[in-house]
PDB file of C-alpha atoms and ligand atoms in Angstrom:
ATOM      1  CA  MET A  23      23.206 -13.593   1.977  1.00 53.00           C
ATOM      2  CA  ARG A  24      23.120 -15.553   5.229  1.00 55.00           C
ATOM      3  CA  PRO A  25      21.405 -18.930   5.348  1.00 55.00           C
ATOM      4  CA  THR A  26      17.786 -18.721   6.402  1.00 52.00           C
ATOM      5  CA  THR A  27      18.373 -21.238   9.194  1.00 53.00           C
ATOM      6  CA  GLN A  28      20.079 -18.444  11.114  1.00 54.00           C
ATOM      7  CA  LEU A  29      16.964 -16.274  11.060  1.00 51.00           C
ATOM      8  CA  PRO A  30      15.547 -15.443  14.455  1.00 53.00           C
ATOM      9  CA  ARG A  31      12.629 -17.809  14.864  1.00 58.00           C
ATOM     10  CA  ARG A  32       9.909 -15.196  14.665  1.00 76.00           C
ATOM     11  CA  LEU A  33      10.922 -13.594  11.374  1.00 91.00           C
ATOM     12  CA  PRO A  34       8.783 -14.841   8.488  1.00 94.00           C
ATOM     13  CA  ARG A  35      10.524 -16.755   5.684  1.00 95.00           C
ATOM     14  CA  ARG A  36       8.534 -15.051   2.984  1.00 97.00           C
ATOM     15  CA  VAL A  37       6.988 -11.612   2.732  1.00 98.00           C
ATOM     16  CA  GLU A  38       4.498 -10.304   0.203  1.00 97.00           C
ATOM     17  CA  ILE A  39       4.942  -6.755  -0.988  1.00 97.00           C
ATOM     18  CA  VAL A  40       1.997  -4.723  -2.216  1.00 97.00           C
ATOM     19  CA  GLU A  41       3.142  -2.069  -4.659  1.00 97.00           C
ATOM     20  CA  VAL A  42       1.101   1.070  -3.978  1.00 97.00           C
ATOM     21  CA  GLY A  43       3.083   3.489  -6.157  1.00 96.00           C
ATOM     22  CA  PRO A  44       0.455   3.824  -8.902  1.00 96.00           C
ATOM     23  CA  ARG A  45      -2.048   5.033  -6.257  1.00 95.00           C
ATOM     24  CA  ASP A  46      -0.402   6.354  -3.096  1.00 94.00           C
ATOM     25  CA  GLY A  47       2.806   7.285  -4.891  1.00 94.00           C
ATOM     26  CA  LEU A  48       1.281   9.243  -7.726  1.00 94.00           C
ATOM     27  CA  GLN A  49      -1.863  10.690  -6.158  1.00 91.00           C
ATOM     28  CA  ASN A  50      -0.306  13.942  -4.972  1.00 85.00           C
ATOM     29  CA  GLU A  51       2.078  14.505  -7.858  1.00 89.00           C
ATOM     30  CA  PRO A  52       1.261  17.863  -9.409  1.00 88.00           C
ATOM     31  CA  ARG A  53       1.817  17.031 -13.059  1.00 90.00           C
ATOM     32  CA  ALA A  54      -0.771  15.087 -15.021  1.00 91.00           C
ATOM     33  CA  ILE A  55       0.286  11.470 -15.490  1.00 96.00           C
ATOM     34  CA  SER A  56      -1.407   9.590 -18.311  1.00 97.00           C
ATOM     35  CA  THR A  57      -3.314   6.333 -17.894  1.00 97.00           C
ATOM     36  CA  ALA A  58      -0.771   4.630 -20.154  1.00 96.00           C
ATOM     37  CA  GLU A  59       2.082   5.788 -17.906  1.00 97.00           C
ATOM     38  CA  LYS A  60       0.285   4.486 -14.816  1.00 96.00           C
ATOM     39  CA  LEU A  61      -0.362   1.130 -16.476  1.00 94.00           C
ATOM     40  CA  GLU A  62       3.288   0.954 -17.508  1.00 95.00           C
ATOM     41  CA  LEU A  63       4.291   1.385 -13.859  1.00 96.00           C
ATOM     42  CA  VAL A  64       1.874  -1.409 -12.900  1.00 94.00           C
ATOM     43  CA  ARG A  65       3.322  -3.617 -15.630  1.00 92.00           C
ATOM     44  CA  LEU A  66       6.925  -2.983 -14.561  1.00 95.00           C
ATOM     45  CA  ALA A  67       6.096  -3.836 -10.946  1.00 95.00           C
ATOM     46  CA  LEU A  68       4.320  -7.048 -11.943  1.00 92.00           C
ATOM     47  CA  GLU A  69       7.179  -8.012 -14.238  1.00 91.00           C
ATOM     48  CA  ALA A  70       9.595  -7.495 -11.350  1.00 95.00           C
ATOM     49  CA  GLY A  71       7.615 -10.168  -9.511  1.00 93.00           C
ATOM     50  CA  VAL A  72       5.440  -8.040  -7.245  1.00 94.00           C
ATOM     51  CA  GLY A  73       2.431 -10.163  -6.289  1.00 90.00           C
ATOM     52  CA  ALA A  74      -0.054  -7.392  -5.622  1.00 93.00           C
ATOM     53  CA  VAL A  75      -0.466  -3.835  -6.864  1.00 95.00           C
ATOM     54  CA  GLN A  76      -2.823  -1.125  -5.668  1.00 96.00           C
ATOM     55  CA  VAL A  77      -3.477   0.487  -9.008  1.00 95.00           C
ATOM     56  CA  THR A  78      -5.795   3.438  -8.422  1.00 96.00           C
ATOM     57  CA  ALA A  79      -8.428   4.990  -6.175  1.00 97.00           C
ATOM     58  CA  PHE A  80     -12.127   5.433  -6.939  1.00 97.00           C
ATOM     59  CA  VAL A  81     -12.445   8.752  -5.148  1.00 95.00           C
ATOM     60  CA  HIS A  82     -14.132  11.971  -6.234  1.00 93.00           C
ATOM     61  CA  PRO A  83     -11.909  13.592  -8.882  1.00 91.00           C
ATOM     62  CA  ARG A  84     -12.364  16.925  -7.122  1.00 90.00           C
ATOM     63  CA  TRP A  85     -10.521  15.516  -4.081  1.00 88.00           C
ATOM     64  CA  VAL A  86      -7.801  13.708  -5.988  1.00 91.00           C
ATOM     65  CA  PRO A  87      -7.600  14.907  -9.605  1.00 91.00           C
ATOM     66  CA  GLN A  88      -4.689  12.542 -10.343  1.00 92.00           C
ATOM     67  CA  MET A  89      -7.048   9.553  -9.864  1.00 94.00           C
ATOM     68  CA  ALA A  90      -9.749  10.883 -12.218  1.00 95.00           C
ATOM     69  CA  ASP A  91      -8.884   8.122 -14.715  1.00 96.00           C
ATOM     70  CA  ALA A  92      -9.614   5.273 -12.264  1.00 96.00           C
ATOM     71  CA  GLU A  93     -12.105   3.638 -14.670  1.00 96.00           C
ATOM     72  CA  GLU A  94      -9.581   3.698 -17.523  1.00 95.00           C
ATOM     73  CA  VAL A  95      -6.881   2.209 -15.276  1.00 94.00           C
ATOM     74  CA  GLY A  96      -9.286  -0.511 -14.109  1.00 91.00           C
ATOM     75  CA  ARG A  97     -10.223  -1.418 -17.656  1.00 89.00           C
ATOM     76  CA  GLY A  98      -6.607  -1.163 -18.777  1.00 89.00           C
ATOM     77  CA  LEU A  99      -5.643  -3.972 -16.413  1.00 85.00           C
ATOM     78  CA  GLY A 100      -7.597  -6.437 -18.513  1.00 77.00           C
ATOM     79  CA  GLU A 101      -5.682  -5.396 -21.608  1.00 76.00           C
ATOM     80  CA  LEU A 102      -2.402  -5.570 -19.686  1.00 76.00           C
ATOM     81  CA  ALA A 103      -3.089  -9.240 -18.971  1.00 66.00           C
ATOM     82  CA  ARG A 104      -3.877  -9.930 -22.617  1.00 64.00           C
ATOM     83  CA  ARG A 105      -0.943  -8.123 -24.197  1.00 61.00           C
ATOM     84  CA  PRO A 106       0.967 -10.482 -26.497  1.00 52.00           C
ATOM     85  CA  GLY A 107       4.340 -11.489 -25.089  1.00 54.00           C
ATOM     86  CA  ASP A 108       3.386 -10.251 -21.665  1.00 53.00           C
ATOM     87  CA  GLU A 109       3.466 -13.055 -19.132  1.00 53.00           C
ATOM     88  CA  VAL A 110       2.270 -10.912 -16.295  1.00 52.00           C
ATOM     89  CA  ALA A 111      -1.214 -11.975 -15.286  1.00 49.00           C
ATOM     90  CA  ARG A 112      -1.564 -15.100 -17.401  1.00 48.00           C
ATOM     91  CA  ASP A 113       1.222 -17.128 -15.820  1.00 44.00           C
ATOM     92  CA  ARG A 114       0.865 -15.811 -12.312  1.00 46.00           C
ATOM     93  CA  PRO A 115      -2.616 -16.413 -10.998  1.00 36.00           C
ATOM     94  CA  ALA A 116      -1.684 -14.925  -7.621  1.00 39.00           C
ATOM     95  CA  VAL A 117      -1.326 -11.501  -9.213  1.00 55.00           C
ATOM     96  CA  ARG A 118      -3.873  -9.229  -7.661  1.00 80.00           C
ATOM     97  CA  CYS A 119      -4.627  -5.669  -8.558  1.00 92.00           C
ATOM     98  CA  SER A 120      -6.661  -3.706  -6.051  1.00 95.00           C
ATOM     99  CA  ALA A 121      -8.169  -0.233  -5.931  1.00 96.00           C
ATOM    100  CA  LEU A 122      -8.766   2.033  -2.964  1.00 97.00           C
ATOM    101  CA  VAL A 123     -12.383   2.978  -2.282  1.00 97.00           C
ATOM    102  CA  PRO A 124     -13.577   5.460   0.366  1.00 96.00           C
ATOM    103  CA  ASN A 125     -17.276   4.565   0.242  1.00 96.00           C
ATOM    104  CA  LEU A 126     -19.969   2.399  -1.351  1.00 97.00           C
ATOM    105  CA  LYS A 127     -20.136   4.598  -4.444  1.00 97.00           C
ATOM    106  CA  GLY A 128     -16.396   4.149  -5.006  1.00 97.00           C
ATOM    107  CA  TYR A 129     -16.833   0.408  -4.531  1.00 98.00           C
ATOM    108  CA  GLN A 130     -19.573   0.301  -7.158  1.00 98.00           C
ATOM    109  CA  ARG A 131     -17.438   2.259  -9.617  1.00 97.00           C
ATOM    110  CA  ALA A 132     -14.491  -0.096  -9.017  1.00 96.00           C
ATOM    111  CA  VAL A 133     -16.564  -3.227  -9.596  1.00 95.00           C
ATOM    112  CA  ALA A 134     -18.127  -1.731 -12.723  1.00 95.00           C
ATOM    113  CA  ALA A 135     -14.594  -1.148 -14.041  1.00 93.00           C
ATOM    114  CA  GLY A 136     -13.747  -4.824 -13.531  1.00 90.00           C
ATOM    115  CA  VAL A 137     -11.671  -4.506 -10.344  1.00 92.00           C
ATOM    116  CA  LYS A 138     -11.689  -7.745  -8.296  1.00 91.00           C
ATOM    117  CA  ALA A 139     -10.082  -6.501  -5.061  1.00 94.00           C
ATOM    118  CA  VAL A 140     -10.805  -3.314  -3.140  1.00 96.00           C
ATOM    119  CA  ASP A 141      -9.170  -1.573  -0.208  1.00 97.00           C
ATOM    120  CA  TYR A 142     -11.759   0.293   1.836  1.00 98.00           C
ATOM    121  CA  VAL A 143     -10.218   3.131   3.775  1.00 97.00           C
ATOM    122  CA  LEU A 144     -11.190   4.361   7.214  1.00 98.00           C
ATOM    123  CA  SER A 145      -9.179   5.554  10.198  1.00 98.00           C
ATOM    124  CA  ALA A 146      -8.425   4.795  13.838  1.00 97.00           C
ATOM    125  CA  SER A 147      -8.440   8.561  14.451  1.00 96.00           C
ATOM    126  CA  ASP A 148     -11.856  10.184  14.420  1.00 96.00           C
ATOM    127  CA  ALA A 149     -10.388  13.589  13.539  1.00 95.00           C
ATOM    128  CA  PHE A 150      -8.443  12.063  10.652  1.00 95.00           C
ATOM    129  CA  ASN A 151     -11.529  10.144   9.498  1.00 96.00           C
ATOM    130  CA  ARG A 152     -13.564  13.350   9.468  1.00 96.00           C
ATOM    131  CA  ARG A 153     -10.882  15.369   7.677  1.00 93.00           C
ATOM    132  CA  ASN A 154     -10.063  12.682   5.117  1.00 90.00           C
ATOM    133  CA  LEU A 155     -13.469  11.062   4.576  1.00 93.00           C
ATOM    134  CA  ASN A 156     -15.875  13.705   5.836  1.00 93.00           C
ATOM    135  CA  GLN A 157     -17.603  11.346   8.273  1.00 95.00           C
ATOM    136  CA  SER A 158     -17.110   9.739  11.683  1.00 97.00           C
ATOM    137  CA  ILE A 159     -15.474   6.348  12.202  1.00 97.00           C
ATOM    138  CA  ALA A 160     -18.895   4.956  13.156  1.00 97.00           C
ATOM    139  CA  GLU A 161     -20.320   6.195   9.841  1.00 97.00           C
ATOM    140  CA  SER A 162     -17.374   4.701   7.940  1.00 97.00           C
ATOM    141  CA  LEU A 163     -17.952   1.361   9.688  1.00 98.00           C
ATOM    142  CA  ARG A 164     -21.648   1.434   8.768  1.00 98.00           C
ATOM    143  CA  GLU A 165     -20.684   2.027   5.141  1.00 98.00           C
ATOM    144  CA  LEU A 166     -18.054  -0.741   5.369  1.00 98.00           C
ATOM    145  CA  GLU A 167     -20.851  -3.114   6.380  1.00 98.00           C
ATOM    146  CA  GLN A 168     -22.653  -2.361   3.103  1.00 98.00           C
ATOM    147  CA  VAL A 169     -19.427  -2.671   1.110  1.00 98.00           C
ATOM    148  CA  ALA A 170     -18.613  -6.004   2.806  1.00 98.00           C
ATOM    149  CA  ARG A 171     -22.048  -7.378   1.972  1.00 98.00           C
ATOM    150  CA  ALA A 172     -21.734  -6.287  -1.662  1.00 98.00           C
ATOM    151  CA  ALA A 173     -18.180  -7.652  -1.906  1.00 97.00           C
ATOM    152  CA  ALA A 174     -19.320 -11.048  -0.609  1.00 97.00           C
ATOM    153  CA  ASP A 175     -22.086 -11.134  -3.238  1.00 97.00           C
ATOM    154  CA  ASP A 176     -19.741  -9.965  -5.999  1.00 95.00           C
ATOM    155  CA  ARG A 177     -16.862 -12.266  -4.910  1.00 94.00           C
ATOM    156  CA  VAL A 178     -14.605  -9.245  -4.611  1.00 94.00           C
ATOM    157  CA  ALA A 179     -11.676  -9.448  -2.174  1.00 94.00           C
ATOM    158  CA  LEU A 180     -11.954  -6.801   0.527  1.00 96.00           C
ATOM    159  CA  ARG A 181      -9.238  -5.268   2.650  1.00 97.00           C
ATOM    160  CA  ALA A 182      -9.952  -2.582   5.226  1.00 98.00           C
ATOM    161  CA  ASP A 183      -7.190  -0.018   5.450  1.00 98.00           C
ATOM    162  CA  ILE A 184      -7.016   1.691   8.822  1.00 98.00           C
ATOM    163  CA  SER A 185      -5.176   4.957   8.312  1.00 96.00           C
ATOM    164  CA  ALA A 186      -3.506   6.865  11.145  1.00 96.00           C
ATOM    165  CA  ALA A 187      -3.401   3.464  12.874  1.00 98.00           C
ATOM    166  CA  PHE A 188      -0.575   4.369  15.262  1.00 98.00           C
ATOM    167  CA  HIS A 189      -0.357   8.142  15.068  1.00 97.00           C
ATOM    168  CA  SER A 190      -2.657  10.881  13.824  1.00 95.00           C
ATOM    169  CA  PRO A 191      -1.531  14.272  12.531  1.00 92.00           C
ATOM    170  CA  PHE A 192      -4.517  15.737  14.423  1.00 94.00           C
ATOM    171  CA  GLU A 193      -4.557  13.696  17.633  1.00 95.00           C
ATOM    172  CA  GLY A 194      -1.023  12.377  18.178  1.00 96.00           C
ATOM    173  CA  ALA A 195      -0.451   8.820  19.385  1.00 98.00           C
ATOM    174  CA  ILE A 196      -3.323   6.370  18.898  1.00 98.00           C
ATOM    175  CA  ALA A 197      -3.785   3.973  21.812  1.00 98.00           C
ATOM    176  CA  PRO A 198      -3.312   0.336  20.687  1.00 98.00           C
ATOM    177  CA  ALA A 199      -6.657  -0.569  22.259  1.00 98.00           C
ATOM    178  CA  ARG A 200      -8.405   2.028  20.106  1.00 98.00           C
ATOM    179  CA  LEU A 201      -6.785   0.646  16.961  1.00 98.00           C
ATOM    180  CA  ALA A 202      -7.750  -2.876  18.003  1.00 98.00           C
ATOM    181  CA  GLY A 203     -11.345  -1.722  18.558  1.00 98.00           C
ATOM    182  CA  VAL A 204     -11.646  -0.409  14.978  1.00 98.00           C
ATOM    183  CA  ALA A 205      -9.929  -3.519  13.585  1.00 98.00           C
ATOM    184  CA  ARG A 206     -12.279  -5.755  15.615  1.00 98.00           C
ATOM    185  CA  GLN A 207     -15.353  -4.030  14.219  1.00 98.00           C
ATOM    186  CA  ALA A 208     -13.976  -4.284  10.666  1.00 97.00           C
ATOM    187  CA  ALA A 209     -13.181  -7.979  11.140  1.00 97.00           C
ATOM    188  CA  SER A 210     -16.657  -8.633  12.544  1.00 97.00           C
ATOM    189  CA  LEU A 211     -18.095  -7.399   9.238  1.00 96.00           C
ATOM    190  CA  GLY A 212     -16.312 -10.199   7.373  1.00 92.00           C
ATOM    191  CA  VAL A 213     -13.302  -8.245   6.127  1.00 96.00           C
ATOM    192  CA  GLY A 214     -10.622 -10.753   5.160  1.00 91.00           C
ATOM    193  CA  GLU A 215      -7.611  -8.507   5.473  1.00 97.00           C
ATOM    194  CA  VAL A 216      -6.748  -5.381   7.426  1.00 98.00           C
ATOM    195  CA  GLY A 217      -4.032  -2.882   6.532  1.00 98.00           C
ATOM    196  CA  LEU A 218      -2.538  -0.784   9.321  1.00 98.00           C
ATOM    197  CA  SER A 219      -1.220   2.503   7.964  1.00 97.00           C
ATOM    198  CA  ASP A 220       1.260   4.875   9.503  1.00 96.00           C
ATOM    199  CA  THR A 221      -0.210   7.551   7.301  1.00 93.00           C
ATOM    200  CA  ASP A 222       1.771  10.534   8.562  1.00 91.00           C
ATOM    201  CA  GLY A 223       4.952   8.538   9.203  1.00 93.00           C
ATOM    202  CA  PHE A 224       5.269   9.469  12.876  1.00 95.00           C
ATOM    203  CA  ALA A 225       4.882   5.979  14.361  1.00 97.00           C
ATOM    204  CA  ASP A 226       7.934   4.461  16.015  1.00 98.00           C
ATOM    205  CA  PRO A 227       8.888   0.773  16.118  1.00 98.00           C
ATOM    206  CA  LEU A 228       7.526   0.275  19.639  1.00 98.00           C
ATOM    207  CA  ALA A 229       4.169   1.773  18.639  1.00 98.00           C
ATOM    208  CA  VAL A 230       4.005  -0.440  15.535  1.00 98.00           C
ATOM    209  CA  GLY A 231       4.816  -3.580  17.530  1.00 98.00           C
ATOM    210  CA  ALA A 232       2.315  -2.687  20.245  1.00 98.00           C
ATOM    211  CA  GLY A 233      -0.391  -1.822  17.711  1.00 98.00           C
ATOM    212  CA  VAL A 234      -0.009  -5.087  15.805  1.00 98.00           C
ATOM    213  CA  GLU A 235       0.033  -7.131  19.015  1.00 98.00           C
ATOM    214  CA  ALA A 236      -3.097  -5.362  20.280  1.00 98.00           C
ATOM    215  CA  VAL A 237      -4.893  -6.149  17.010  1.00 98.00           C
ATOM    216  CA  LEU A 238      -3.854  -9.815  17.181  1.00 98.00           C
ATOM    217  CA  ALA A 239      -4.895 -10.092  20.828  1.00 98.00           C
ATOM    218  CA  GLY A 240      -8.142  -8.151  20.503  1.00 97.00           C
ATOM    219  CA  THR A 241      -9.616  -9.411  17.226  1.00 97.00           C
ATOM    220  CA  SER A 242     -10.245 -12.660  15.376  1.00 96.00           C
ATOM    221  CA  LEU A 243      -7.632 -11.628  12.796  1.00 98.00           C
ATOM    222  CA  GLN A 244      -4.576 -13.817  12.238  1.00 97.00           C
ATOM    223  CA  VAL A 245      -1.218 -12.266  11.447  1.00 97.00           C
ATOM    224  CA  GLU A 246      -1.531 -13.527   7.835  1.00 97.00           C
ATOM    225  CA  GLN A 247      -4.530 -11.221   7.488  1.00 98.00           C
ATOM    226  CA  LEU A 248      -2.578  -8.089   8.409  1.00 98.00           C
ATOM    227  CA  ALA A 249      -0.552  -5.708   6.254  1.00 98.00           C
ATOM    228  CA  LEU A 250       1.581  -2.761   7.272  1.00 98.00           C
ATOM    229  CA  HIS A 251       1.639   0.470   5.273  1.00 98.00           C
ATOM    230  CA  LEU A 252       4.546   2.669   6.323  1.00 97.00           C
ATOM    231  CA  HIS A 253       5.634   6.165   5.429  1.00 95.00           C
ATOM    232  CA  ASP A 254       9.176   7.443   5.847  1.00 94.00           C
ATOM    233  CA  THR A 255       8.426  10.963   7.100  1.00 91.00           C
ATOM    234  CA  CYS A 256      10.746  10.630  10.092  1.00 92.00           C
ATOM    235  CA  GLY A 257      13.136   8.126   8.486  1.00 94.00           C
ATOM    236  CA  ARG A 258      11.620   5.273  10.482  1.00 96.00           C
ATOM    237  CA  ALA A 259       9.935   3.203   7.808  1.00 97.00           C
ATOM    238  CA  ILE A 260      12.633   0.503   7.686  1.00 98.00           C
ATOM    239  CA  ALA A 261      12.865   0.372  11.500  1.00 98.00           C
ATOM    240  CA  ASN A 262       9.086   0.000  11.572  1.00 98.00           C
ATOM    241  CA  VAL A 263       9.333  -2.841   9.041  1.00 98.00           C
ATOM    242  CA  MET A 264      11.666  -4.654  11.465  1.00 97.00           C
ATOM    243  CA  ALA A 265       9.175  -4.113  14.276  1.00 97.00           C
ATOM    244  CA  GLY A 266       6.441  -5.580  12.080  1.00 98.00           C
ATOM    245  CA  LEU A 267       8.554  -8.580  11.032  1.00 97.00           C
ATOM    246  CA  GLU A 268       9.357  -9.339  14.653  1.00 96.00           C
ATOM    247  CA  VAL A 269       5.672  -9.649  15.493  1.00 96.00           C
ATOM    248  CA  GLY A 270       5.151 -11.857  12.449  1.00 96.00           C
ATOM    249  CA  VAL A 271       3.720  -9.467   9.843  1.00 98.00           C
ATOM    250  CA  ARG A 272       4.393 -10.787   6.358  1.00 97.00           C
ATOM    251  CA  ARG A 273       2.687  -8.315   4.076  1.00 98.00           C
ATOM    252  CA  PHE A 274       3.918  -4.766   3.526  1.00 98.00           C
ATOM    253  CA  ASP A 275       2.859  -1.954   1.232  1.00 98.00           C
ATOM    254  CA  ALA A 276       5.591   0.062  -0.466  1.00 98.00           C
ATOM    255  CA  SER A 277       5.922   2.524  -3.311  1.00 97.00           C
ATOM    256  CA  ALA A 278       8.407   2.253  -6.189  1.00 98.00           C
ATOM    257  CA  GLY A 279      10.943   5.063  -6.020  1.00 97.00           C
ATOM    258  CA  GLY A 280       9.635   6.080  -2.585  1.00 95.00           C
ATOM    259  CA  LEU A 281       6.988   8.244  -4.218  1.00 93.00           C
ATOM    260  CA  GLY A 282       4.073   9.549  -2.201  1.00 89.00           C
ATOM    261  CA  GLY A 283       3.682  10.982   1.244  1.00 75.00           C
ATOM    262  CA  CYS A 284       1.086  12.336   3.561  1.00 66.00           C
ATOM    263  CA  PRO A 285      -0.670  15.507   2.411  1.00 64.00           C
ATOM    264  CA  TYR A 286      -1.187  16.416   6.087  1.00 63.00           C
ATOM    265  CA  SER A 287       2.554  16.392   6.815  1.00 61.00           C
ATOM    266  CA  PRO A 288       4.043  19.238   4.781  1.00 61.00           C
ATOM    267  CA  GLY A 289       7.539  18.494   3.523  1.00 60.00           C
ATOM    268  CA  ALA A 290       7.221  14.838   4.461  1.00 60.00           C
ATOM    269  CA  SER A 291       9.293  12.391   2.521  1.00 69.00           C
ATOM    270  CA  GLY A 292       7.424   9.615   0.842  1.00 86.00           C
ATOM    271  CA  ASN A 293       6.262   6.084   1.269  1.00 94.00           C
ATOM    272  CA  LEU A 294       8.685   3.342   2.139  1.00 97.00           C
ATOM    273  CA  ALA A 295      10.505   2.704  -1.174  1.00 98.00           C
ATOM    274  CA  THR A 296       9.739  -0.760  -2.563  1.00 98.00           C
ATOM    275  CA  GLU A 297      13.326  -1.241  -3.701  1.00 98.00           C
ATOM    276  CA  ASP A 298      14.639  -0.428  -0.199  1.00 98.00           C
ATOM    277  CA  LEU A 299      12.237  -2.962   1.304  1.00 98.00           C
ATOM    278  CA  VAL A 300      13.232  -5.662  -1.194  1.00 98.00           C
ATOM    279  CA  LEU A 301      16.924  -5.002  -0.549  1.00 98.00           C
ATOM    280  CA  LEU A 302      16.470  -5.295   3.222  1.00 98.00           C
ATOM    281  CA  LEU A 303      14.324  -8.432   3.059  1.00 98.00           C
ATOM    282  CA  HIS A 304      16.713 -10.196   0.692  1.00 98.00           C
ATOM    283  CA  ASP A 305      19.675  -9.322   2.927  1.00 97.00           C
ATOM    284  CA  LEU A 306      17.732 -10.808   5.846  1.00 96.00           C
ATOM    285  CA  GLY A 307      17.250 -13.994   3.814  1.00 96.00           C
ATOM    286  CA  ILE A 308      13.503 -13.422   3.477  1.00 97.00           C
ATOM    287  CA  GLU A 309      11.964 -14.354   0.116  1.00 97.00           C
ATOM    288  CA  THR A 310       9.829 -11.849  -1.764  1.00 97.00           C
ATOM    289  CA  GLY A 311       9.548 -13.383  -5.249  1.00 96.00           C
ATOM    290  CA  ILE A 312      10.791 -10.039  -6.562  1.00 97.00           C
ATOM    291  CA  ASP A 313      13.807  -9.536  -8.810  1.00 98.00           C
ATOM    292  CA  LEU A 314      15.599  -6.544  -7.273  1.00 98.00           C
ATOM    293  CA  ASP A 315      17.167  -5.466 -10.550  1.00 98.00           C
ATOM    294  CA  ARG A 316      13.802  -5.322 -12.312  1.00 97.00           C
ATOM    295  CA  MET A 317      12.313  -3.568  -9.287  1.00 98.00           C
ATOM    296  CA  LEU A 318      15.022  -0.934  -9.680  1.00 98.00           C
ATOM    297  CA  ASP A 319      13.873  -0.498 -13.296  1.00 98.00           C
ATOM    298  CA  ALA A 320      10.339   0.117 -12.004  1.00 98.00           C
ATOM    299  CA  ALA A 321      11.668   2.547  -9.376  1.00 98.00           C
ATOM    300  CA  ALA A 322      13.664   4.481 -11.972  1.00 98.00           C
ATOM    301  CA  TYR A 323      10.549   4.668 -14.143  1.00 98.00           C
ATOM    302  CA  ALA A 324       8.429   5.886 -11.208  1.00 97.00           C
ATOM    303  CA  LEU A 325      10.982   8.496 -10.238  1.00 95.00           C
ATOM    304  CA  GLN A 326      10.461  10.483 -13.440  1.00 95.00           C
ATOM    305  CA  PHE A 327       6.973  11.389 -12.171  1.00 95.00           C
ATOM    306  CA  SER A 328       8.209  12.768  -8.868  1.00 92.00           C
ATOM    307  CA  ALA A 329       8.395  16.510  -8.355  1.00 89.00           C
ATOM    308  CA  ARG A 330      10.917  15.887  -5.546  1.00 88.00           C
ATOM    309  CA  PRO A 331      14.416  14.451  -5.492  1.00 90.00           C
ATOM    310  CA  TYR A 332      14.711  10.706  -4.815  1.00 93.00           C
ATOM    311  CA  GLN A 333      13.686   9.853  -1.234  1.00 91.00           C
ATOM    312  CA  GLY A 334      14.762   6.186  -1.177  1.00 95.00           C
ATOM    313  CA  HIS A 335      18.197   4.615  -0.950  1.00 96.00           C
ATOM    314  CA  ALA A 336      18.564   1.450  -3.030  1.00 98.00           C
ATOM    315  CA  LEU A 337      18.391   3.200  -6.391  1.00 97.00           C
ATOM    316  CA  ARG A 338      21.167   5.595  -5.356  1.00 97.00           C
ATOM    317  CA  VAL A 339      23.337   2.699  -4.188  1.00 96.00           C
ATOM    318  CA  LYS A 340      22.661   0.310  -7.064  1.00 97.00           C
ATOM    319  CA  ARG A 341      22.251   2.793  -9.940  1.00 97.00           C
ATOM    320  CA  PRO A 342      24.569   5.700  -9.038  1.00 96.00           C
ATOM    321  CA  GLU A 343      24.795   6.704 -12.707  1.00 95.00           C
ATOM    322  CA  LEU A 344      21.200   7.948 -12.505  1.00 94.00           C
ATOM    323  CA  PHE A 345      22.214  10.562  -9.964  1.00 94.00           C
ATOM    324  CA  ARG A 346      25.392  11.907 -11.524  1.00 88.00           C
ATOM    325  CA  GLN A 347      25.116  15.536 -12.495  1.00 74.00           C
ATOM    326  CA  ALA A 348      25.075  15.943 -16.260  1.00 58.00           C
TER     327      ALA A 348
HETATM  328 ZN1   ZN B 695       0.130   5.925   2.320  1.00 93.80          ZN
END
């Protein structure tokens, strides 16, 4: 590993990774995955040193049957923290488990299940917003206002996730100014953090850099308040990470084992694999607080739930025995 003093000045020294495998990774997997299996994946990620995990989504079970146990997962987190011999939540107060919510009803379900951080999803693409959430961006923003007010009262951390932030499967490239406009409205409602998602995985590094810079220039948000959520559909997730690092982003979502993908991009490979991201960041001399070897354990565990072959790289390089034909 090279000494950090040789880092280009603009690269952050430390990056936080948000493990989204239990939600984004598993949500489209066809086979039923039990609550206990999901909680085990959460536990493995936390034990590897991941500081934040998106654990489930409070969406209508008809839309996403895999997330029908959101309440059980939410309640299970409390037990996870209390398990004897488990150091996970007790010794690491920064540990934060969030849940995705698409509307006020989802928010209320999440809070009732004991969740203390929510990710409210909307889009920079009106067509995507309508297809995914069945309402316009303006309607989603009005609902976000209610969620933000409730979250302030309930002392619940709120992140707004802007999907199709750079590219939409229905509209193509999203102009940076349009993204910044949605981010500005979200920030004006008191949202403390904004996630920018390349949901279909068609953004390129220039689009990611331009989008982030437009958000920083056009909103009150600081770079510490931004996260990037990247999919590897076109094999660009790692290149897009570099683009994000170069404009100062220091929080990235990723999915153990590279599970997940965009349901609107048939055949798309998955999310950026957490283990690939950790490997890159450590080679760049950037701290993550994550033990790569234990992250590989979590990735190997996650992979058993995937209906597809492994889409990441680090597990193949570091654990070749897992891929030898029997
Ligand atoms: Zn995603």
